[in-house]
Amino acid sequence: MILTKDQKEMYDGKFGEGASKALKILMGIGKAFGAKRMVEVSKAHISLSNQEGDLWFVEQLYKAGAHCRVAPTVNPAYDYEYFSKITDIDGHDKDVIVRTIDTYRKLGAILTFDCTPFFEQNVPRFGEICSFSASGGSVYVNSVIGARTNREAAQSAMCSAITGYTPEYGMLLDENRKGDILIDVKADIKTQFDYELLGYYTSIKMGPEYNMPVFSGIDKATASDEALMDIGTQLNIHGVVPMFQILGVTPEANTMKDAFVDGNPKHVIEITNEDMEKAYNQISRRTGKVDFAILGCPHLTINTVKEIANMVDGRKLVGELYLFTSSTTKDLADRMGLLKKIEDAGGHIIINSCVDQPIWGHLKGGSGVTESPKCAYYTTRRDLEFKVRSIPECIEAVLSGEIR
Ligand code: F3S
């Protein structure tokens, strides 16, 4: 691999053992993917997992004297002080999170604890080279903004933040940003939940041999920021779809010629209203009692918090309601009087936290509802069981205590 003067000096230890180690790890990744050189990154985001492996890795780098050249934002972990009040937090889990946060702070990370950094705090520009981990975040950055990132691990994104470099391969190269399959949407796609179902079902219907879907037939007027975030998150639940495009909506797909090599997809499939019904039945058909709702995977925007606040205004919840969002959005909600409406109804806005953390002991055995197939999928390992519905249906379910 060809290295610049700065990179050679970093490799040789001029900037400390930690930076040298981080660069060597990135070079190893680059070698595995055939990268010819390392390129500068100007933004980074790390999906810190709050797990032992991640902690071990960042502690090694810190002990070796590493510090971030490009300050990265970080994904949510969990607010252990808040959750200690409502559930049993294992002493080991608490130790891991306290040490993780402390190490990230000392390495120079920006402790946003938010999984939608592309809306606030860490917004890349078109064409900017970044290093984003987080399955939903990397897809949004590539697809909707048109910045360039590979789907990094927390560890490789941290190495990029420390060195300021990433190996040039994959989604950083023009030739890898073209679509391979055209998704001809015949279904009626109107709501945010329709986009979630579309993302969920497309990843199943297109099969594992394709991973760069380009959608046609979607009305630009329905493509809100939230809808585009949700379709990408659901497409990439399994981490295999680095980017999607929507003709006439996302910036690298104004025409078929932009979206595909020579304007030609390798394969075409249709998504019909029958497919959407199948998707709905697969993840939503169960009915019955509802004890709690967990919404905000990924974190809710202020627009969605506002919708929810207006739905519960002046009413009392029968089940428990947990809304996950960023601290910035919670501050806004407070200032706008939305937090009061939600808390008066008996709901909670939770910040700095991820649904997939060891915080749900008190809900085990109950019946939950969520708007996010990703939340339902990830939390099976936490022994939580969810029905998936649109946000208005979730809210009606916790207001009445049941779903039909
Ligand atoms: Fe965010 Fe955690 Fe879901 S990071 S997208 S709340 S799994």
CSV table of C-alpha atoms and ligand atoms in Angstrom, one decimal:
chain,number,residue,atom,x,y,z
A,1,MET,CA,0.0,0.0,0.0
A,2,ILE,CA,1.3,3.5,-0.9
A,3,LEU,CA,1.7,5.7,2.2
A,4,THR,CA,2.1,9.4,2.4
A,5,LYS,CA,4.8,11.0,4.5
A,6,ASP,CA,2.4,11.6,7.4
A,7,GLN,CA,1.2,8.0,7.2
A,8,LYS,CA,4.7,6.6,7.1
A,9,GLU,CA,5.6,8.7,10.2
A,10,MET,CA,2.5,7.5,12.0
A,11,TYR,CA,3.3,3.9,11.1
A,12,ASP,CA,6.8,4.3,12.5
A,13,GLY,CA,5.5,5.6,15.8
A,14,LYS,CA,6.1,9.4,15.5
A,15,PHE,CA,2.6,10.0,16.9
A,16,GLY,CA,2.7,7.3,19.5
A,17,GLU,CA,2.2,3.6,19.7
A,18,GLY,CA,-1.6,3.9,19.8
A,19,ALA,CA,-1.8,5.8,16.5
A,20,SER,CA,0.7,3.4,14.9
A,21,LYS,CA,-1.4,0.4,16.0
A,22,ALA,CA,-4.6,1.9,14.8
A,23,LEU,CA,-3.0,2.7,11.4
A,24,LYS,CA,-1.7,-0.9,11.1
A,25,ILE,CA,-5.2,-2.3,11.8
A,26,LEU,CA,-6.6,-0.1,9.1
A,27,MET,CA,-3.9,-1.1,6.7
A,28,GLY,CA,-4.7,-4.8,7.4
A,29,ILE,CA,-8.4,-4.1,6.6
A,30,GLY,CA,-7.3,-2.3,3.4
A,31,LYS,CA,-5.1,-5.1,2.4
A,32,ALA,CA,-8.0,-7.6,2.8
A,33,PHE,CA,-10.2,-5.5,0.5
A,34,GLY,CA,-7.5,-4.6,-2.0
A,35,ALA,CA,-7.1,-0.9,-1.1
A,36,LYS,CA,-4.2,0.8,-2.8
A,37,ARG,CA,-3.9,3.7,-0.4
A,38,MET,CA,-5.3,5.4,2.7
A,39,VAL,CA,-7.4,8.5,2.4
A,40,GLU,CA,-8.3,11.2,4.9
A,41,VAL,CA,-11.6,11.1,6.8
A,42,SER,CA,-13.2,14.3,8.1
A,43,LYS,CA,-16.1,12.8,10.1
A,44,ALA,CA,-16.5,9.7,12.2
A,45,HIS,CA,-19.2,8.0,14.1
A,46,ILE,CA,-18.8,5.0,16.4
A,47,SER,CA,-21.5,2.5,17.3
A,48,LEU,CA,-20.0,1.8,20.7
A,49,SER,CA,-21.6,-1.4,21.8
A,50,ASN,CA,-21.0,-1.3,25.5
A,51,GLN,CA,-19.7,-4.9,25.3
A,52,GLU,CA,-16.5,-6.4,26.8
A,53,GLY,CA,-14.8,-6.8,23.4
A,54,ASP,CA,-15.3,-3.1,22.5
A,55,LEU,CA,-14.1,-2.0,25.9
A,56,TRP,CA,-11.0,-4.2,25.7
A,57,PHE,CA,-10.1,-2.7,22.3
A,58,VAL,CA,-10.5,1.0,23.2
A,59,GLU,CA,-8.7,0.5,26.5
A,60,GLN,CA,-5.7,-1.1,24.7
A,61,LEU,CA,-5.6,2.0,22.3
A,62,TYR,CA,-5.9,4.4,25.2
A,63,LYS,CA,-3.1,2.7,27.2
A,64,ALA,CA,-0.9,2.9,24.1
A,65,GLY,CA,-1.3,6.7,24.1
A,66,ALA,CA,-3.9,7.1,21.4
A,67,HIS,CA,-6.1,10.2,21.0
A,68,CYS,CA,-8.6,11.1,18.3
A,69,ARG,CA,-7.5,13.3,15.4
A,70,VAL,CA,-11.1,13.5,14.2
A,71,ALA,CA,-13.4,13.6,17.2
A,72,PRO,CA,-16.1,11.0,16.6
A,73,THR,CA,-19.7,11.1,17.8
A,74,VAL,CA,-21.0,7.9,19.4
A,75,ASN,CA,-24.1,5.7,19.5
A,76,PRO,CA,-26.3,5.4,22.6
A,77,ALA,CA,-25.4,3.0,25.3
A,78,TYR,CA,-27.8,3.4,28.3
A,79,ASP,CA,-28.4,5.7,31.1
A,80,TYR,CA,-27.6,3.4,34.0
A,81,GLU,CA,-28.6,5.9,36.7
A,82,TYR,CA,-32.1,6.2,35.2
A,83,PHE,CA,-32.5,2.4,34.6
A,84,SER,CA,-31.1,1.5,38.0
A,85,LYS,CA,-34.2,3.1,39.5
A,86,ILE,CA,-36.6,0.9,37.5
A,87,THR,CA,-34.8,-2.4,37.0
A,88,ASP,CA,-31.9,-4.5,38.4
A,89,ILE,CA,-28.7,-3.5,36.6
A,90,ASP,CA,-26.0,-6.2,37.0
A,91,GLY,CA,-22.9,-4.9,38.6
A,92,HIS,CA,-20.7,-6.2,35.8
A,93,ASP,CA,-22.9,-4.5,33.1
A,94,LYS,CA,-22.6,-1.2,35.0
A,95,ASP,CA,-18.8,-1.6,35.3
A,96,VAL,CA,-18.5,-2.2,31.6
A,97,ILE,CA,-20.6,0.9,30.7
A,98,VAL,CA,-18.9,3.2,33.2
A,99,ARG,CA,-15.4,2.2,31.9
A,100,THR,CA,-16.5,2.4,28.2
A,101,ILE,CA,-17.8,5.9,28.6
A,102,ASP,CA,-14.7,7.0,30.5
A,103,THR,CA,-12.4,5.5,27.9
A,104,TYR,CA,-14.2,7.1,25.0
A,105,ARG,CA,-14.2,10.4,26.8
A,106,LYS,CA,-10.4,10.2,27.4
A,107,LEU,CA,-9.8,9.2,23.7
A,108,GLY,CA,-11.5,12.5,22.7
A,109,ALA,CA,-14.9,11.3,21.5
A,110,ILE,CA,-18.0,13.6,21.4
A,111,LEU,CA,-20.4,11.9,23.8
A,112,THR,CA,-23.6,12.4,21.9
A,113,PHE,CA,-25.1,8.9,22.7
A,114,ASP,CA,-27.4,9.3,19.7
A,115,CYS,CA,-28.0,6.9,16.8
A,116,THR,CA,-29.1,9.7,14.4
A,117,PRO,CA,-25.9,11.9,14.3
A,118,PHE,CA,-26.6,12.6,10.6
A,119,PHE,CA,-29.6,14.9,11.7
A,120,GLU,CA,-27.6,16.8,14.3
A,121,GLN,CA,-24.1,17.2,15.6
A,122,ASN,CA,-22.3,15.2,12.9
A,123,VAL,CA,-23.9,15.9,9.5
A,124,PRO,CA,-21.6,15.0,6.5
A,125,ARG,CA,-21.7,16.9,3.2
A,126,PHE,CA,-22.2,15.4,-0.2
A,127,GLY,CA,-19.1,13.5,-1.4
A,128,GLU,CA,-17.3,13.8,2.0
A,129,ILE,CA,-15.2,10.8,3.1
A,130,CYS,CA,-16.3,9.5,6.5
A,131,SER,CA,-16.0,6.6,8.7
A,132,PHE,CA,-19.4,5.7,10.2
A,133,SER,CA,-20.3,2.5,12.0
A,134,ALA,CA,-23.9,1.8,12.9
A,135,SER,CA,-26.0,-0.1,10.4
A,136,GLY,CA,-28.6,2.6,9.9
A,137,GLY,CA,-26.3,5.6,10.1
A,138,SER,CA,-23.9,4.4,7.4
A,139,VAL,CA,-26.8,3.6,5.0
A,140,TYR,CA,-28.3,7.1,5.5
A,141,VAL,CA,-25.0,8.8,5.0
A,142,ASN,CA,-24.3,7.0,1.7
A,143,SER,CA,-27.8,7.0,0.4
A,144,VAL,CA,-29.6,10.2,1.4
A,145,ILE,CA,-26.7,12.6,1.9
A,146,GLY,CA,-24.3,11.1,-0.8
A,147,ALA,CA,-21.3,11.2,1.5
A,148,ARG,CA,-19.1,8.1,1.4
A,149,THR,CA,-18.5,5.6,4.1
A,150,ASN,CA,-18.0,1.9,4.4
A,151,ARG,CA,-20.1,0.1,6.9
A,152,GLU,CA,-17.5,0.3,9.6
A,153,ALA,CA,-17.2,-1.7,12.8
A,154,ALA,CA,-16.9,0.3,16.1
A,155,GLN,CA,-13.2,-0.7,16.1
A,156,SER,CA,-12.3,0.4,12.5
A,157,ALA,CA,-14.3,3.6,12.9
A,158,MET,CA,-12.3,4.3,16.1
A,159,CYS,CA,-9.0,3.6,14.3
A,160,SER,CA,-10.1,6.1,11.6
A,161,ALA,CA,-10.9,8.7,14.3
A,162,ILE,CA,-7.5,8.2,15.9
A,163,THR,CA,-5.5,8.3,12.7
A,164,GLY,CA,-7.7,10.5,10.5
A,165,TYR,CA,-7.5,7.9,7.7
A,166,THR,CA,-9.4,5.0,6.2
A,167,PRO,CA,-8.4,2.5,3.5
A,168,GLU,CA,-9.9,3.4,0.1
A,169,TYR,CA,-12.1,0.6,-1.0
A,170,GLY,CA,-15.8,-0.3,-1.2
A,171,MET,CA,-18.3,2.5,-1.0
A,172,LEU,CA,-15.6,5.1,-1.3
A,173,LEU,CA,-15.1,4.3,-5.0
A,174,ASP,CA,-17.5,5.4,-7.7
A,175,GLU,CA,-17.8,2.0,-9.4
A,176,ASN,CA,-19.1,0.4,-6.2
A,177,ARG,CA,-21.9,3.0,-5.7
A,178,LYS,CA,-24.1,1.8,-8.6
A,179,GLY,CA,-27.3,-0.1,-8.1
A,180,ASP,CA,-27.6,-3.8,-8.9
A,181,ILE,CA,-31.3,-4.4,-8.7
A,182,LEU,CA,-34.3,-2.3,-9.6
A,183,ILE,CA,-37.2,-2.4,-7.2
A,184,ASP,CA,-40.2,-1.4,-9.2
A,185,VAL,CA,-42.7,-0.2,-6.5
A,186,LYS,CA,-46.3,-0.8,-7.5
A,187,ALA,CA,-47.5,-0.6,-3.9
A,188,ASP,CA,-49.0,2.5,-2.4
A,189,ILE,CA,-46.3,4.0,-0.3
A,190,LYS,CA,-47.5,6.9,1.8
A,191,THR,CA,-46.7,6.7,5.5
A,192,GLN,CA,-43.5,6.3,7.4
A,193,PHE,CA,-44.6,2.8,8.4
A,194,ASP,CA,-45.0,2.0,4.7
A,195,TYR,CA,-41.4,2.8,4.2
A,196,GLU,CA,-40.4,0.6,7.1
A,197,LEU,CA,-42.4,-2.3,5.7
A,198,LEU,CA,-41.0,-1.6,2.2
A,199,GLY,CA,-37.4,-1.8,3.6
A,200,TYR,CA,-38.1,-4.9,5.6
A,201,TYR,CA,-39.8,-6.8,2.8
A,202,THR,CA,-37.4,-5.7,0.0
A,203,SER,CA,-34.4,-7.1,1.8
A,204,ILE,CA,-36.2,-10.5,1.9
A,205,LYS,CA,-37.6,-10.4,-1.6
A,206,MET,CA,-34.4,-9.4,-3.4
A,207,GLY,CA,-32.4,-12.2,-1.8
A,208,PRO,CA,-28.8,-12.4,-0.7
A,209,GLU,CA,-27.3,-12.1,-4.2
A,210,TYR,CA,-28.2,-8.4,-4.5
A,211,ASN,CA,-27.3,-5.6,-2.0
A,212,MET,CA,-27.7,-2.2,-3.9
A,213,PRO,CA,-31.4,-1.7,-4.4
A,214,VAL,CA,-32.7,1.2,-6.5
A,215,PHE,CA,-36.4,2.0,-6.1
A,216,SER,CA,-38.6,3.4,-8.8
A,217,GLY,CA,-42.3,4.5,-8.4
A,218,ILE,CA,-42.0,6.3,-5.1
A,219,ASP,CA,-43.6,9.7,-4.8
A,220,LYS,CA,-41.0,12.3,-3.7
A,221,ALA,CA,-43.6,14.1,-1.6
A,222,THR,CA,-43.9,11.1,0.8
A,223,ALA,CA,-40.1,10.8,1.3
A,224,SER,CA,-39.6,12.6,4.6
A,225,ASP,CA,-36.3,12.5,6.4
A,226,GLU,CA,-37.8,10.0,8.9
A,227,ALA,CA,-39.1,7.8,6.1
A,228,LEU,CA,-35.7,7.7,4.4
A,229,MET,CA,-34.0,6.9,7.7
A,230,ASP,CA,-36.5,4.1,8.4
A,231,ILE,CA,-36.3,2.4,5.0
A,232,GLY,CA,-32.5,2.3,5.1
A,233,THR,CA,-32.5,1.0,8.7
A,234,GLN,CA,-34.9,-1.8,7.9
A,235,LEU,CA,-33.1,-2.7,4.6
A,236,ASN,CA,-29.9,-3.1,6.5
A,237,ILE,CA,-31.0,-4.9,9.7
A,238,HIS,CA,-28.7,-7.7,8.8
A,239,GLY,CA,-25.8,-5.4,7.8
A,240,VAL,CA,-25.6,-6.4,4.1
A,241,VAL,CA,-27.1,-3.4,2.3
A,242,PRO,CA,-24.6,-0.5,2.4
A,243,MET,CA,-26.7,1.9,0.3
A,244,PHE,CA,-30.1,2.3,-1.4
A,245,GLN,CA,-31.3,4.8,-4.0
A,246,ILE,CA,-34.7,6.2,-4.9
A,247,LEU,CA,-35.0,7.5,-8.5
A,248,GLY,CA,-35.6,11.3,-8.4
A,249,VAL,CA,-35.1,11.4,-4.6
A,250,THR,CA,-31.6,10.4,-3.5
A,251,PRO,CA,-28.8,12.5,-4.8
A,252,GLU,CA,-26.9,9.9,-6.9
A,253,ALA,CA,-30.0,8.6,-8.7
A,254,ASN,CA,-31.6,11.3,-10.7
A,255,THR,CA,-31.9,9.0,-13.7
A,256,MET,CA,-31.5,5.3,-14.5
A,257,LYS,CA,-28.1,6.2,-16.1
A,258,ASP,CA,-26.9,7.7,-12.8
A,259,ALA,CA,-28.2,4.8,-10.7
A,260,PHE,CA,-26.9,1.8,-12.7
A,261,VAL,CA,-23.8,0.9,-14.8
A,262,ASP,CA,-24.8,1.9,-18.4
A,263,GLY,CA,-28.3,2.6,-17.0
A,264,ASN,CA,-29.1,-1.2,-16.8
A,265,PRO,CA,-30.0,-3.1,-13.6
A,266,LYS,CA,-28.9,-6.7,-13.4
A,267,HIS,CA,-32.3,-7.8,-12.2
A,268,VAL,CA,-35.8,-6.2,-11.6
A,269,ILE,CA,-38.4,-7.1,-9.1
A,270,GLU,CA,-41.8,-5.6,-8.2
A,271,ILE,CA,-43.2,-4.8,-4.8
A,272,THR,CA,-47.0,-4.9,-4.9
A,273,ASN,CA,-49.7,-4.1,-2.4
A,274,GLU,CA,-50.0,-7.9,-1.9
A,275,ASP,CA,-46.3,-8.0,-0.9
A,276,MET,CA,-46.8,-5.2,1.6
A,277,GLU,CA,-49.7,-7.1,3.1
A,278,LYS,CA,-47.5,-10.2,3.4
A,279,ALA,CA,-44.8,-8.1,5.1
A,280,TYR,CA,-47.4,-6.7,7.5
A,281,ASN,CA,-48.8,-10.1,8.3
A,282,GLN,CA,-45.3,-11.5,8.9
A,283,ILE,CA,-44.4,-9.0,11.6
A,284,SER,CA,-47.7,-7.5,12.8
A,285,ARG,CA,-50.4,-10.1,12.7
A,286,ARG,CA,-50.5,-10.9,16.4
A,287,THR,CA,-53.2,-9.2,18.5
A,288,GLY,CA,-54.0,-9.2,22.2
A,289,LYS,CA,-52.9,-7.6,25.5
A,290,VAL,CA,-50.2,-4.9,25.4
A,291,ASP,CA,-48.2,-4.0,28.5
A,292,PHE,CA,-45.6,-1.6,27.1
A,293,ALA,CA,-44.5,0.3,24.0
A,294,ILE,CA,-40.9,1.0,23.1
A,295,LEU,CA,-40.4,3.5,20.2
A,296,GLY,CA,-37.3,5.1,18.8
A,297,CYS,CA,-35.0,2.6,17.2
A,298,PRO,CA,-33.5,4.6,15.5
A,299,HIS,CA,-34.0,7.6,17.8
A,300,LEU,CA,-37.2,9.6,17.2
A,301,THR,CA,-36.9,13.1,15.6
A,302,ILE,CA,-38.6,16.1,17.1
A,303,ASN,CA,-41.4,15.8,14.4
A,304,THR,CA,-42.3,12.3,15.6
A,305,VAL,CA,-42.1,13.3,19.3
A,306,LYS,CA,-44.5,16.1,18.5
A,307,GLU,CA,-46.9,13.7,16.8
A,308,ILE,CA,-46.8,11.4,19.8
A,309,ALA,CA,-47.3,14.2,22.3
A,310,ASN,CA,-50.4,15.3,20.5
A,311,MET,CA,-51.8,11.8,20.4
A,312,VAL,CA,-51.5,11.3,24.2
A,313,ASP,CA,-52.4,14.9,25.1
A,314,GLY,CA,-55.0,14.9,27.9
A,315,ARG,CA,-55.2,11.1,28.0
A,316,LYS,CA,-53.8,8.5,30.4
A,317,LEU,CA,-51.7,5.5,29.3
A,318,VAL,CA,-52.7,2.0,30.5
A,319,GLY,CA,-49.4,0.5,29.5
A,320,GLU,CA,-45.8,1.8,29.9
A,321,LEU,CA,-44.5,4.0,27.1
A,322,TYR,CA,-40.7,4.6,26.5
A,323,LEU,CA,-39.6,7.0,23.8
A,324,PHE,CA,-36.0,6.9,22.8
A,325,THR,CA,-34.4,10.0,21.4
A,326,SER,CA,-31.3,12.3,21.7
A,327,SER,CA,-30.7,14.7,24.6
A,328,THR,CA,-31.0,17.6,22.1
A,329,THR,CA,-34.4,16.4,21.0
A,330,LYS,CA,-35.6,15.9,24.6
A,331,ASP,CA,-34.5,19.5,25.4
A,332,LEU,CA,-36.5,20.8,22.4
A,333,ALA,CA,-39.5,18.7,23.5
A,334,ASP,CA,-39.2,20.2,26.9
A,335,ARG,CA,-39.0,23.8,25.6
A,336,MET,CA,-42.0,23.1,23.2
A,337,GLY,CA,-44.2,21.7,26.0
A,338,LEU,CA,-44.2,18.3,24.4
A,339,LEU,CA,-42.4,16.5,27.3
A,340,LYS,CA,-45.0,17.7,29.8
A,341,LYS,CA,-47.8,16.3,27.6
A,342,ILE,CA,-46.1,12.9,27.4
A,343,GLU,CA,-45.2,12.8,31.1
A,344,ASP,CA,-48.7,13.9,32.2
A,345,ALA,CA,-50.1,10.9,30.2
A,346,GLY,CA,-47.6,8.6,32.1
A,347,GLY,CA,-45.0,8.2,29.3
A,348,HIS,CA,-41.2,8.6,29.5
A,349,ILE,CA,-38.6,10.2,27.1
A,350,ILE,CA,-35.3,8.3,27.5
A,351,ILE,CA,-32.0,9.8,26.3
A,352,ASN,CA,-28.5,8.5,25.8
A,353,SER,CA,-29.9,4.9,25.5
A,354,CYS,CA,-30.3,2.1,23.0
A,355,VAL,CA,-33.2,-0.3,23.1
A,356,ASP,CA,-30.7,-3.2,22.8
A,357,GLN,CA,-29.1,-3.0,26.2
A,358,PRO,CA,-29.5,-5.0,29.5
A,359,ILE,CA,-32.2,-2.6,30.9
A,360,TRP,CA,-35.5,-4.4,30.4
A,361,GLY,CA,-35.5,-6.9,33.3
A,362,HIS,CA,-38.8,-5.4,34.6
A,363,LEU,CA,-40.6,-5.9,31.3
A,364,LYS,CA,-39.6,-9.6,30.7
A,365,GLY,CA,-42.6,-11.8,30.2
A,366,GLY,CA,-44.8,-8.9,29.3
A,367,SER,CA,-46.2,-8.1,25.8
A,368,GLY,CA,-44.8,-5.2,23.9
A,369,VAL,CA,-45.4,-3.2,20.8
A,370,THR,CA,-42.9,-1.2,18.7
A,371,GLU,CA,-42.8,0.7,15.4
A,372,SER,CA,-39.4,-0.8,14.6
A,373,PRO,CA,-38.8,-4.3,13.2
A,374,LYS,CA,-35.2,-3.7,14.1
A,375,CYS,CA,-36.1,-3.2,17.8
A,376,ALA,CA,-38.2,-6.3,17.7
A,377,TYR,CA,-35.4,-8.3,16.1
A,378,TYR,CA,-32.5,-7.1,18.3
A,379,THR,CA,-34.3,-7.4,21.6
A,380,THR,CA,-35.2,-11.1,21.2
A,381,ARG,CA,-31.8,-11.7,23.0
A,382,ARG,CA,-33.1,-9.6,25.9
A,383,ASP,CA,-36.2,-11.9,26.2
A,384,LEU,CA,-38.6,-9.2,25.0
A,385,GLU,CA,-41.5,-10.0,22.7
A,386,PHE,CA,-43.0,-7.4,20.4
A,387,LYS,CA,-45.8,-6.9,18.0
A,388,VAL,CA,-44.9,-4.4,15.3
A,389,ARG,CA,-47.3,-1.6,14.3
A,390,SER,CA,-47.3,1.9,13.0
A,391,ILE,CA,-46.6,4.7,15.6
A,392,PRO,CA,-50.3,5.7,15.9
A,393,GLU,CA,-51.3,2.1,16.4
A,394,CYS,CA,-48.6,1.6,19.0
A,395,ILE,CA,-49.8,4.7,20.9
A,396,GLU,CA,-53.5,3.6,20.8
A,397,ALA,CA,-52.3,0.2,22.1
A,398,VAL,CA,-50.7,1.6,25.2
A,399,LEU,CA,-53.6,3.9,25.7
A,400,SER,CA,-56.1,1.0,25.7
A,401,GLY,CA,-53.8,-1.9,26.9
A,402,GLU,CA,-54.6,-4.0,23.9
A,403,ILE,CA,-54.1,-4.3,20.1
A,404,ARG,CA,-56.6,-5.7,17.6
B,1,F3S,FE1,-30.3,3.1,17.8
B,1,F3S,FE2,-29.9,1.0,19.3
B,1,F3S,FE3,-31.8,0.9,17.5
B,1,F3S,S1,-28.4,2.3,18.4
B,1,F3S,S2,-31.0,2.2,15.9
B,1,F3S,S3,-31.7,2.3,19.3
B,1,F3S,S4,-30.5,-0.8,18.0
